[in-house]
Amino acid sequence: MSSIEFNNNKAIDWSWQVEGSTLLADDSAIKNALMDLEQPVYVANTKNLGVCNKLSTSGSEKVLAFAQSLTPEDLGDDEYKKHHGVKYAYHGGAMANGIASVEMVIALGKAGLLCSFGAAGLVPDAVEDAIKRIQAELPDGPYAVNLIHAPAEEALERGAVERFLKLGVKTVEASAYLALTEHIVWYRLAGLTRNADGTTHIGHKVIAKISRTEVARRFMEPAPIKLINKLLAQGKITEEQVELSKTVPMADDITAEADSGGHTDNRPFLTLLPSIITLRDEIQRKYNYAQALRVGAGGGIGTPESALAGFNMGAAYLVLGSVNQSCVEAGASEHTRKLLATIEMADVTMAPAADMFEMGVKLQVLKRGSMFAMRANKLYDLYVSYDSIEDIPVAEREKVEKQIFRQSLDDIWAGTASFFQERDPDMLARAMKSPKRKMALIFRWYLGLSSRWSNDGEQGREMDYQIWAGPSMGAFNSWVKDTYLADYTQRQVVDVAMHLLKGAAYLERINQLKRQGVSLSTDLSRYIPC
């Protein structure tokens, strides 16, 4: 077929005309017209079908189809952009241990995109230092900081909230929550004040990343009275804040996290997002909030097609994580970023999560170029099978000491005990009384350090790198193959974001033309970074 054709059975009488001399008919010119996203595109009939960007009151050619102007700024929910002070409905999601780095947050923020600093797994002093650096570059935002649920290390979650309140952090991205805690409720309610007109001002914004409807419901509803009373008794919130809490949900935005890297339930994108939007509508009818919650989409987004799918399914904004990890601003080693740039969609698997090891929670990691998943799953099998380190058969113990830990488990325990003596003495005390818990802490030594080895580029430990990634990373690599973005050293986080958004807008214009009977060649129907 030619590059552009028209099915007369779908002709629409626009009663519009264009000047025949302005029509563009060769592939390159048509592509340029379609890529000029700020201008509408008109398809008209002449000796050969052609396109142009302007109508004419005295034109000789009838318009057969039309695609509106559509820019990256037009995509997504306007209230989301206004609420967070951004130009684009795009959120760089938090990746723990500073993989979503200070540099990444600043780069995206200066370009008008929100990004969450990956505070999870970092000690409070390191988080505070990072926040101060971000605030120095983005004094008026936009930026967010990750607050991760830490059931095994409550002190870290509490310490993070204390620093957020101290430093005036206005937005957090709450992730990995199985239930609300007093710490996330404290952060939310401590920012509530009453406006002059009596309405509630929300000073602390919460973006909740979830993959289950039961968890989403908790963030969509007002704070639970049980936790409110506890905070009130501790003097952390006021009576007025208790009253105001009844008028607002626990979160402003809910990210429906599908098949992502890191903590994930591997939910199908096509079923999760509509379910969460339906739940949001149900909750809004019940509580009639002054500002309805917004639902965004994350997980599995790595191409313009998937980005457009999210917006067309009703997502207020998109969240990208895995893809950003391969960018130059990411707090990951060069070895890791180079490896991520080579993977395909099937090169990921599930492995135990360090922070929820005892609960059997898993996360999605890279299996290509690393033996972490296999070794971590082996440790979890031992944890389930035995009640203490001493119960593990000698041959098995020697194998894990040699192949995984590279030192004796006694030495690992000595280092672990010293670490928790400073970080969380209460946890150490509990482990001293429970051989099973002691075994979990020893095994978590490997799970915890393996991600740091990946970030720091620890030489000799490459096969133990824990690299969080979802299938979207492979989809992205396939999309940018044979373009300059195939080179991992050329991947800059703002550039990648803009190509995804421009691509989504371009494809939407293509779809508009197709629905009116226009057939385009494969080359014209695709958006390729250039």
Short mmCIF file of C-alpha atoms in Angstrom, two decimals:
data_model
loop_
_atom_site.label_atom_id
_atom_site.label_comp_id
_atom_site.label_asym_id
_atom_site.label_seq_id
_atom_site.Cartn_x
_atom_site.Cartn_y
_atom_site.Cartn_z
CA MET A 1 0.00 0.00 0.00
CA SER A 2 1.02 3.64 -0.29
CA SER A 3 2.05 5.56 2.82
CA ILE A 4 -1.42 7.02 3.25
CA GLU A 5 -4.78 5.77 2.01
CA PHE A 6 -8.42 6.59 2.67
CA ASN A 7 -11.49 4.36 2.97
CA ASN A 8 -14.39 6.35 1.48
CA ASN A 9 -16.89 4.25 3.39
CA LYS A 10 -15.85 6.12 6.52
CA ALA A 11 -15.80 9.61 5.02
CA ILE A 12 -16.88 12.38 7.35
CA ASP A 13 -18.35 15.62 6.03
CA TRP A 14 -16.34 18.20 7.92
CA SER A 15 -17.32 20.99 5.48
CA TRP A 16 -13.71 22.10 5.81
CA GLN A 17 -11.33 22.84 2.98
CA VAL A 18 -7.61 23.31 2.50
CA GLU A 19 -5.48 24.80 -0.22
CA GLY A 20 -4.34 22.07 -2.57
CA SER A 21 -0.92 23.63 -2.98
CA THR A 22 -0.21 23.22 0.73
CA LEU A 23 -0.81 19.48 0.83
CA LEU A 24 2.20 17.31 1.64
CA ALA A 25 2.30 13.86 0.09
CA ASP A 26 5.77 12.39 0.55
CA ASP A 27 6.60 10.27 3.62
CA SER A 28 9.06 12.68 5.17
CA ALA A 29 6.75 15.67 4.89
CA ILE A 30 3.77 13.72 6.23
CA LYS A 31 5.87 12.53 9.18
CA ASN A 32 6.96 16.09 9.96
CA ALA A 33 3.36 17.30 9.85
CA LEU A 34 2.25 14.54 12.21
CA MET A 35 5.19 15.25 14.52
CA ASP A 36 4.26 18.92 14.80
CA LEU A 37 2.09 18.14 17.80
CA GLU A 38 1.12 21.75 18.43
CA GLN A 39 -0.65 21.94 15.07
CA PRO A 40 -3.74 20.01 13.91
CA VAL A 41 -3.40 17.70 10.92
CA TYR A 42 -5.88 17.66 8.03
CA VAL A 43 -6.04 14.89 5.44
CA ALA A 44 -7.45 16.06 2.11
CA ASN A 45 -8.05 14.71 -1.36
CA THR A 46 -6.02 15.79 -4.37
CA LYS A 47 -4.41 13.69 -7.11
CA ASN A 48 -2.77 11.90 -4.18
CA LEU A 49 -3.91 12.03 -0.59
CA GLY A 50 -1.94 14.57 1.40
CA VAL A 51 -1.84 16.38 4.72
CA CYS A 52 -1.43 19.93 5.93
CA ASN A 53 -1.67 21.85 9.19
CA LYS A 54 -3.96 24.74 8.20
CA LEU A 55 -7.51 25.24 6.89
CA SER A 56 -8.37 27.73 4.16
CA THR A 57 -11.55 29.73 3.62
CA SER A 58 -10.95 29.61 -0.12
CA GLY A 59 -9.41 26.15 -0.36
CA SER A 60 -10.06 23.84 -3.25
CA GLU A 61 -9.64 20.50 -1.51
CA LYS A 62 -12.12 18.93 0.88
CA VAL A 63 -10.92 17.71 4.28
CA LEU A 64 -11.51 13.98 4.71
CA ALA A 65 -10.10 13.46 8.19
CA PHE A 66 -8.68 15.47 11.05
CA ALA A 67 -6.41 14.99 14.07
CA GLN A 68 -6.36 17.61 16.79
CA SER A 69 -3.25 19.27 18.15
CA LEU A 70 -2.09 17.27 21.14
CA THR A 71 1.10 17.89 23.11
CA PRO A 72 2.67 16.08 26.06
CA GLU A 73 1.32 18.82 28.34
CA ASP A 74 -2.22 17.94 27.24
CA LEU A 75 -2.03 14.33 28.42
CA GLY A 76 -3.35 13.28 31.81
CA ASP A 77 -5.35 15.05 34.48
CA ASP A 78 -5.12 18.83 34.75
CA GLU A 79 -5.93 18.73 38.46
CA TYR A 80 -2.97 16.43 39.05
CA LYS A 81 -0.66 18.87 37.30
CA LYS A 82 -2.10 21.84 39.20
CA HIS A 83 -2.01 20.04 42.55
CA HIS A 84 1.65 19.13 42.26
CA GLY A 85 2.80 22.19 40.34
CA VAL A 86 4.05 20.28 37.29
CA LYS A 87 3.71 20.60 33.50
CA TYR A 88 3.31 16.92 32.76
CA ALA A 89 1.24 14.06 34.16
CA TYR A 90 4.34 11.93 34.65
CA HIS A 91 5.83 10.73 37.91
CA GLY A 92 9.31 9.28 38.33
CA GLY A 93 8.58 6.60 40.90
CA ALA A 94 10.70 5.90 43.97
CA MET A 95 13.37 3.23 43.66
CA ALA A 96 14.88 2.29 47.02
CA ASN A 97 18.42 2.89 48.28
CA GLY A 98 18.67 6.11 46.35
CA ILE A 99 18.35 4.53 42.90
CA ALA A 100 15.77 7.25 42.31
CA SER A 101 18.58 9.63 43.13
CA VAL A 102 18.91 13.25 44.13
CA GLU A 103 20.14 13.95 40.60
CA MET A 104 17.12 12.25 39.07
CA VAL A 105 14.66 14.14 41.26
CA ILE A 106 16.30 17.46 40.43
CA ALA A 107 16.54 16.80 36.68
CA LEU A 108 12.88 15.83 36.39
CA GLY A 109 11.74 18.57 38.75
CA LYS A 110 13.48 21.31 36.78
CA ALA A 111 11.79 20.02 33.63
CA GLY A 112 8.33 20.18 35.21
CA LEU A 113 7.96 16.51 36.15
CA LEU A 114 7.47 15.07 39.62
CA CYS A 115 9.89 12.46 40.95
CA SER A 116 10.17 10.68 44.30
CA PHE A 117 13.55 10.33 45.99
CA GLY A 118 14.23 6.66 46.79
CA ALA A 119 14.58 7.02 50.55
CA ALA A 120 13.64 3.42 51.41
CA GLY A 121 16.50 1.44 52.89
CA LEU A 122 18.53 4.52 53.78
CA VAL A 123 19.23 5.63 57.34
CA PRO A 124 17.51 8.87 58.44
CA ASP A 125 20.72 10.95 58.31
CA ALA A 126 21.30 9.98 54.67
CA VAL A 127 17.68 10.79 53.85
CA GLU A 128 17.94 14.18 55.53
CA ASP A 129 21.09 15.04 53.60
CA ALA A 130 19.41 14.08 50.31
CA ILE A 131 16.29 16.13 51.08
CA LYS A 132 18.38 19.20 51.84
CA ARG A 133 20.23 18.86 48.55
CA ILE A 134 16.95 18.54 46.66
CA GLN A 135 15.42 21.50 48.45
CA ALA A 136 18.45 23.65 47.63
CA GLU A 137 17.87 23.03 43.90
CA LEU A 138 14.07 22.88 43.98
CA PRO A 139 13.06 25.28 46.76
CA ASP A 140 9.53 25.51 45.37
CA GLY A 141 9.36 21.91 44.18
CA PRO A 142 8.22 19.78 42.62
CA TYR A 143 9.62 16.76 44.41
CA ALA A 144 8.44 13.91 46.59
CA VAL A 145 10.15 11.53 49.00
CA ASN A 146 9.39 7.84 49.37
CA LEU A 147 7.93 6.53 52.61
CA ILE A 148 8.00 2.75 52.60
CA HIS A 149 6.11 0.48 54.96
CA ALA A 150 8.67 -1.29 57.13
CA PRO A 151 6.87 -3.88 59.27
CA ALA A 152 10.16 -5.45 60.35
CA GLU A 153 11.86 -2.11 61.06
CA GLU A 154 9.22 0.24 62.44
CA ALA A 155 11.91 2.57 63.76
CA LEU A 156 12.99 3.42 60.22
CA GLU A 157 9.46 4.36 59.16
CA ARG A 158 8.97 6.46 62.27
CA GLY A 159 12.36 8.10 61.82
CA ALA A 160 11.60 8.93 58.21
CA VAL A 161 8.35 10.70 59.14
CA GLU A 162 10.13 12.64 61.88
CA ARG A 163 12.66 13.91 59.34
CA PHE A 164 9.94 14.74 56.80
CA LEU A 165 8.10 16.87 59.34
CA LYS A 166 11.31 18.51 60.51
CA LEU A 167 12.41 19.42 56.98
CA GLY A 168 9.03 20.49 55.65
CA VAL A 169 8.57 17.76 53.04
CA LYS A 170 5.22 18.46 51.40
CA THR A 171 4.74 15.29 49.34
CA VAL A 172 5.47 11.63 50.03
CA GLU A 173 5.01 8.54 47.91
CA ALA A 174 3.80 5.78 50.21
CA SER A 175 4.70 2.30 48.99
CA ALA A 176 4.61 -1.37 50.02
CA TYR A 177 1.87 -0.74 52.59
CA LEU A 178 -0.19 -3.73 53.61
CA ALA A 179 -2.17 -1.66 56.11
CA LEU A 180 -2.07 1.89 57.41
CA THR A 181 0.37 2.65 60.22
CA GLU A 182 0.34 5.43 62.76
CA HIS A 183 3.37 6.93 61.00
CA ILE A 184 1.74 7.55 57.63
CA VAL A 185 -1.41 8.77 59.40
CA TRP A 186 0.70 11.12 61.52
CA TYR A 187 2.35 12.60 58.46
CA ARG A 188 -0.99 13.13 56.70
CA LEU A 189 -2.88 14.62 59.62
CA ALA A 190 -0.05 16.82 60.86
CA GLY A 191 -0.41 18.85 57.67
CA LEU A 192 -4.13 19.58 57.99
CA THR A 193 -5.24 23.14 58.72
CA ARG A 194 -8.48 25.07 58.28
CA ASN A 195 -8.80 27.63 55.50
CA ALA A 196 -10.41 31.01 56.11
CA ASP A 197 -13.60 29.78 54.46
CA GLY A 198 -13.77 26.74 56.74
CA THR A 199 -12.57 24.21 54.20
CA THR A 200 -9.68 21.84 54.85
CA HIS A 201 -6.19 22.65 53.62
CA ILE A 202 -4.04 19.60 52.96
CA GLY A 203 -0.45 20.58 53.69
CA HIS A 204 0.99 17.08 53.38
CA LYS A 205 0.24 15.36 50.09
CA VAL A 206 0.29 11.58 49.85
CA ILE A 207 0.64 9.52 46.68
CA ALA A 208 -0.14 5.91 47.59
CA LYS A 209 1.29 3.18 45.38
CA ILE A 210 -0.87 0.05 45.65
CA SER A 211 -1.68 -3.14 43.80
CA ARG A 212 -4.63 -4.43 45.86
CA THR A 213 -8.11 -3.04 46.22
CA GLU A 214 -8.22 -3.67 49.96
CA VAL A 215 -5.12 -1.52 50.48
CA ALA A 216 -6.36 1.11 48.03
CA ARG A 217 -9.59 1.41 50.03
CA ARG A 218 -7.66 2.25 53.20
CA PHE A 219 -5.91 5.13 51.46
CA MET A 220 -9.12 6.31 49.80
CA GLU A 221 -11.03 6.57 53.07
CA PRO A 222 -10.41 8.99 55.96
CA ALA A 223 -7.85 7.99 58.57
CA PRO A 224 -9.04 5.23 60.94
CA ILE A 225 -10.20 6.38 64.36
CA LYS A 226 -8.05 3.84 66.19
CA LEU A 227 -4.82 5.34 64.89
CA ILE A 228 -6.16 8.87 65.24
CA ASN A 229 -6.86 8.33 68.95
CA LYS A 230 -3.38 6.91 69.44
CA LEU A 231 -1.75 9.94 67.84
CA LEU A 232 -3.98 12.32 69.76
CA ALA A 233 -3.04 10.65 73.04
CA GLN A 234 0.63 11.06 72.15
CA GLY A 235 0.12 14.76 71.46
CA LYS A 236 1.23 14.43 67.83
CA ILE A 237 -1.97 15.90 66.38
CA THR A 238 -4.56 18.41 67.58
CA GLU A 239 -8.29 18.15 68.18
CA GLU A 240 -8.86 20.35 65.14
CA GLN A 241 -6.78 18.03 62.97
CA VAL A 242 -8.89 15.14 64.22
CA GLU A 243 -12.03 16.92 63.01
CA LEU A 244 -10.47 17.92 59.70
CA SER A 245 -9.30 14.35 59.08
CA LYS A 246 -12.93 13.31 58.62
CA THR A 247 -13.18 15.48 55.49
CA VAL A 248 -10.23 14.13 53.50
CA PRO A 249 -8.96 10.75 52.33
CA MET A 250 -5.60 9.39 53.43
CA ALA A 251 -4.13 10.04 49.97
CA ASP A 252 -4.55 12.59 47.21
CA ASP A 253 -3.43 10.23 44.45
CA ILE A 254 -3.56 6.46 44.11
CA THR A 255 -1.07 4.76 41.81
CA ALA A 256 -2.38 1.44 40.51
CA GLU A 257 0.91 -0.49 40.36
CA ALA A 258 0.74 -3.40 37.96
CA ASP A 259 3.60 -5.70 36.88
CA SER A 260 6.50 -3.59 38.12
CA GLY A 261 10.05 -4.03 39.31
CA GLY A 262 10.66 -4.40 43.04
CA HIS A 263 7.66 -4.96 45.33
CA THR A 264 4.82 -6.11 43.10
CA ASP A 265 1.88 -8.46 42.97
CA ASN A 266 2.37 -8.89 39.21
CA ARG A 267 -1.16 -7.59 38.63
CA PRO A 268 -2.32 -7.35 34.99
CA PHE A 269 -2.44 -3.72 33.95
CA LEU A 270 -5.71 -4.15 32.05
CA THR A 271 -7.59 -5.43 35.09
CA LEU A 272 -5.96 -3.52 37.95
CA LEU A 273 -6.39 0.05 36.69
CA PRO A 274 -10.14 -0.17 35.90
CA SER A 275 -10.76 -1.91 39.24
CA ILE A 276 -9.05 0.86 41.19
CA ILE A 277 -10.84 3.58 39.22
CA THR A 278 -14.19 1.87 39.92
CA LEU A 279 -13.34 1.69 43.63
CA ARG A 280 -12.39 5.37 43.60
CA ASP A 281 -15.75 6.28 42.12
CA GLU A 282 -17.52 4.21 44.77
CA ILE A 283 -15.59 5.91 47.58
CA GLN A 284 -16.22 9.37 46.10
CA ARG A 285 -19.97 8.76 46.01
CA LYS A 286 -19.83 7.73 49.66
CA TYR A 287 -17.70 10.56 51.06
CA ASN A 288 -18.22 13.33 48.48
CA TYR A 289 -14.73 14.76 48.98
CA ALA A 290 -14.25 18.36 47.88
CA GLN A 291 -11.43 17.12 45.65
CA ALA A 292 -11.89 13.65 44.22
CA LEU A 293 -8.95 11.27 44.38
CA ARG A 294 -6.96 10.77 41.21
CA VAL A 295 -5.82 7.35 40.01
CA GLY A 296 -2.55 6.95 38.14
CA ALA A 297 -0.97 3.97 36.42
CA GLY A 298 2.41 2.39 37.04
CA GLY A 299 4.12 -0.89 36.28
CA GLY A 300 4.56 -2.27 32.79
CA ILE A 301 4.89 1.12 31.13
CA GLY A 302 7.95 1.34 28.92
CA THR A 303 6.73 2.35 25.44
CA PRO A 304 4.52 5.08 23.96
CA GLU A 305 1.87 2.43 23.27
CA SER A 306 1.64 1.42 26.93
CA ALA A 307 1.75 5.07 28.03
CA LEU A 308 -1.15 5.91 25.73
CA ALA A 309 -3.04 2.84 26.92
CA GLY A 310 -2.78 4.09 30.50
CA PHE A 311 -4.10 7.54 29.64
CA ASN A 312 -6.88 6.13 27.45
CA MET A 313 -7.98 3.84 30.28
CA GLY A 314 -8.44 6.84 32.53
CA ALA A 315 -5.09 7.20 34.30
CA ALA A 316 -4.61 10.71 35.67
CA TYR A 317 -0.84 10.31 35.45
CA LEU A 318 1.82 7.71 34.69
CA VAL A 319 4.57 6.35 36.94
CA LEU A 320 7.88 5.08 35.54
CA GLY A 321 10.48 3.17 37.55
CA SER A 322 12.32 0.32 35.84
CA VAL A 323 13.07 2.34 32.71
CA ASN A 324 14.48 5.24 34.73
CA GLN A 325 16.89 2.89 36.47
CA SER A 326 18.89 2.53 33.26
CA CYS A 327 19.30 6.31 32.90
CA VAL A 328 22.54 8.11 33.68
CA GLU A 329 21.04 9.95 36.67
CA ALA A 330 20.03 6.73 38.44
CA GLY A 331 21.88 5.81 41.63
CA ALA A 332 22.92 2.49 40.10
CA SER A 333 26.36 1.31 39.02
CA GLU A 334 27.46 1.45 35.40
CA HIS A 335 27.56 -2.35 35.32
CA THR A 336 23.89 -2.46 36.36
CA ARG A 337 22.73 0.23 33.94
CA LYS A 338 24.60 -1.43 31.08
CA LEU A 339 23.05 -4.79 31.94
CA LEU A 340 19.54 -3.32 32.14
CA ALA A 341 19.95 -1.86 28.67
CA THR A 342 20.40 -5.37 27.22
CA ILE A 343 17.52 -7.30 28.77
CA GLU A 344 14.34 -8.57 27.17
CA MET A 345 10.86 -8.79 28.67
CA ALA A 346 11.30 -12.37 29.92
CA ASP A 347 14.58 -11.67 31.73
CA VAL A 348 12.92 -11.04 35.10
CA THR A 349 11.79 -13.27 37.96
CA MET A 350 10.60 -13.16 41.58
CA ALA A 351 12.78 -13.31 44.69
CA PRO A 352 12.33 -12.75 48.45
CA ALA A 353 12.18 -9.16 49.65
CA ALA A 354 14.69 -8.20 52.33
CA ASP A 355 12.32 -5.90 54.23
CA MET A 356 9.49 -8.48 54.38
CA PHE A 357 11.54 -11.69 54.28
CA GLU A 358 9.78 -13.44 57.16
CA MET A 359 6.36 -12.73 55.62
CA GLY A 360 7.29 -14.41 52.35
CA VAL A 361 6.80 -11.23 50.34
CA LYS A 362 8.62 -11.24 47.00
CA LEU A 363 9.80 -8.66 44.54
CA GLN A 364 10.63 -8.68 40.83
CA VAL A 365 14.30 -8.68 39.89
CA LEU A 366 16.59 -9.26 36.94
CA LYS A 367 17.55 -12.89 36.38
CA ARG A 368 19.80 -12.34 33.40
CA GLY A 369 23.42 -11.76 34.39
CA SER A 370 22.81 -12.41 38.10
CA MET A 371 22.32 -15.43 40.37
CA PHE A 372 20.71 -13.35 43.12
CA ALA A 373 17.17 -14.68 42.63
CA MET A 374 18.25 -18.31 42.74
CA ARG A 375 20.41 -17.78 45.82
CA ALA A 376 17.85 -15.66 47.65
CA ASN A 377 15.13 -18.24 47.02
CA LYS A 378 17.49 -20.92 48.39
CA LEU A 379 17.85 -18.93 51.62
CA TYR A 380 14.11 -18.56 51.95
CA ASP A 381 13.63 -22.31 51.47
CA LEU A 382 16.09 -22.93 54.31
CA TYR A 383 14.27 -20.40 56.49
CA VAL A 384 10.96 -22.16 55.93
CA SER A 385 12.44 -25.64 56.46
CA TYR A 386 14.40 -25.08 59.66
CA ASP A 387 13.86 -23.34 62.98
CA SER A 388 17.40 -22.13 63.53
CA ILE A 389 20.81 -21.84 61.91
CA GLU A 390 21.96 -24.77 64.02
CA ASP A 391 19.25 -27.00 62.55
CA ILE A 392 20.54 -26.59 58.99
CA PRO A 393 22.49 -29.71 57.89
CA VAL A 394 26.25 -29.18 57.94
CA ALA A 395 26.60 -29.77 54.19
CA GLU A 396 23.90 -27.22 53.39
CA ARG A 397 25.37 -24.70 55.79
CA GLU A 398 28.84 -25.05 54.30
CA LYS A 399 27.42 -24.60 50.82
CA VAL A 400 25.69 -21.31 51.59
CA GLU A 401 28.71 -20.06 53.53
CA LYS A 402 30.97 -20.76 50.58
CA GLN A 403 28.75 -19.86 47.63
CA ILE A 404 26.52 -17.09 48.98
CA PHE A 405 27.97 -15.45 52.08
CA ARG A 406 31.67 -16.16 51.42
CA GLN A 407 32.27 -16.26 55.15
CA SER A 408 30.99 -18.18 58.14
CA LEU A 409 27.46 -17.57 59.37
CA ASP A 410 28.92 -16.92 62.83
CA ASP A 411 30.88 -14.00 61.41
CA ILE A 412 27.79 -12.80 59.55
CA TRP A 413 25.81 -12.84 62.78
CA ALA A 414 28.50 -10.86 64.61
CA GLY A 415 28.36 -8.14 61.98
CA THR A 416 24.57 -8.23 61.88
CA ALA A 417 24.29 -7.88 65.64
CA SER A 418 26.63 -4.89 65.60
CA PHE A 419 24.61 -3.29 62.80
CA PHE A 420 21.24 -3.64 64.53
CA GLN A 421 22.68 -2.56 67.87
CA GLU A 422 22.96 0.90 66.33
CA ARG A 423 20.07 0.81 63.86
CA ASP A 424 17.31 -0.97 65.84
CA PRO A 425 18.29 -2.36 69.28
CA ASP A 426 14.75 -3.62 69.92
CA MET A 427 14.90 -5.85 66.87
CA LEU A 428 18.25 -7.23 68.00
CA ALA A 429 16.81 -7.98 71.44
CA ARG A 430 13.93 -9.91 69.88
CA ALA A 431 16.32 -11.88 67.68
CA MET A 432 18.44 -12.85 70.66
CA LYS A 433 15.37 -14.53 72.14
CA SER A 434 14.26 -16.25 68.93
CA PRO A 435 16.55 -18.55 66.88
CA LYS A 436 14.14 -18.31 63.94
CA ARG A 437 14.27 -14.53 63.94
CA LYS A 438 18.05 -14.64 64.29
CA MET A 439 18.21 -16.84 61.18
CA ALA A 440 16.03 -14.35 59.30
CA LEU A 441 18.35 -11.48 60.16
CA ILE A 442 21.39 -13.45 59.00
CA PHE A 443 19.74 -14.26 55.68
CA ARG A 444 18.57 -10.68 55.30
CA TRP A 445 22.25 -9.65 55.45
CA TYR A 446 22.66 -11.07 51.96
CA LEU A 447 19.36 -9.72 50.64
CA GLY A 448 20.05 -6.26 51.98
CA LEU A 449 23.63 -5.92 50.80
CA SER A 450 23.00 -7.38 47.35
CA SER A 451 21.06 -4.29 46.26
CA ARG A 452 23.80 -2.02 47.59
CA TRP A 453 26.42 -4.04 45.74
CA SER A 454 24.45 -3.37 42.56
CA ASN A 455 24.23 0.34 43.27
CA ASP A 456 27.88 0.70 44.27
CA GLY A 457 29.28 -1.61 41.60
CA GLU A 458 30.92 -3.93 44.14
CA GLN A 459 33.62 -5.78 42.20
CA GLY A 460 33.57 -9.54 42.53
CA ARG A 461 29.92 -9.57 43.57
CA GLU A 462 28.39 -9.00 40.12
CA MET A 463 26.59 -12.37 40.14
CA ASP A 464 24.97 -11.40 43.44
CA TYR A 465 23.60 -8.06 42.30
CA GLN A 466 19.95 -7.59 43.23
CA ILE A 467 18.56 -5.50 40.39
CA TRP A 468 14.90 -4.55 40.58
CA ALA A 469 13.24 -4.58 37.17
CA GLY A 470 9.93 -5.36 35.51
CA PRO A 471 9.15 -6.48 31.94
CA SER A 472 8.70 -2.85 30.90
CA MET A 473 12.49 -2.56 30.86
CA GLY A 474 12.69 -5.18 28.12
CA ALA A 475 9.83 -3.54 26.21
CA PHE A 476 11.66 -0.21 26.33
CA ASN A 477 14.86 -1.79 25.03
CA SER A 478 12.96 -3.34 22.14
CA TRP A 479 11.35 0.01 21.29
CA VAL A 480 14.62 1.98 21.22
CA LYS A 481 16.65 -0.69 19.42
CA ASP A 482 18.65 0.84 16.57
CA THR A 483 18.15 4.36 17.97
CA TYR A 484 20.58 6.48 19.98
CA LEU A 485 18.76 5.43 23.17
CA ALA A 486 19.99 1.87 22.71
CA ASP A 487 23.24 3.22 24.17
CA TYR A 488 22.75 3.28 27.94
CA THR A 489 25.19 6.19 28.26
CA GLN A 490 22.79 8.34 26.22
CA ARG A 491 19.72 7.67 28.37
CA GLN A 492 18.84 10.82 30.27
CA VAL A 493 15.76 10.68 32.42
CA VAL A 494 14.07 13.84 31.09
CA ASP A 495 14.77 12.90 27.48
CA VAL A 496 13.31 9.43 28.02
CA ALA A 497 10.21 10.89 29.71
CA MET A 498 9.59 13.35 26.90
CA HIS A 499 9.96 10.70 24.20
CA LEU A 500 7.40 8.51 25.97
CA LEU A 501 4.95 11.40 26.31
CA LYS A 502 5.53 12.73 22.79
CA GLY A 503 5.15 9.22 21.48
CA ALA A 504 1.85 8.77 23.31
CA ALA A 505 0.54 12.06 21.89
CA TYR A 506 1.72 11.14 18.38
CA LEU A 507 0.05 7.74 18.51
CA GLU A 508 -3.20 9.26 19.74
CA ARG A 509 -3.23 11.50 16.65
CA ILE A 510 -2.58 8.45 14.47
CA ASN A 511 -5.49 6.65 16.14
CA GLN A 512 -7.79 9.63 15.53
CA LEU A 513 -7.01 9.47 11.82
CA LYS A 514 -7.47 5.70 11.69
CA ARG A 515 -10.92 5.98 13.27
CA GLN A 516 -11.91 8.26 10.39
CA GLY A 517 -10.82 5.81 7.73
CA VAL A 518 -7.21 6.86 7.15
CA SER A 519 -4.70 4.06 6.69
CA LEU A 520 -1.06 4.87 7.31
CA SER A 521 2.07 2.91 6.53
CA THR A 522 3.89 1.11 9.32
CA ASP A 523 6.63 3.73 9.38
CA LEU A 524 4.14 6.57 9.79
CA SER A 525 2.15 4.66 12.43
CA ARG A 526 5.12 4.30 14.78
CA TYR A 527 6.95 6.81 16.96
CA ILE A 528 10.70 6.27 17.02
CA PRO A 529 13.06 8.42 19.13
CA CYS A 530 15.39 10.50 17.01
#
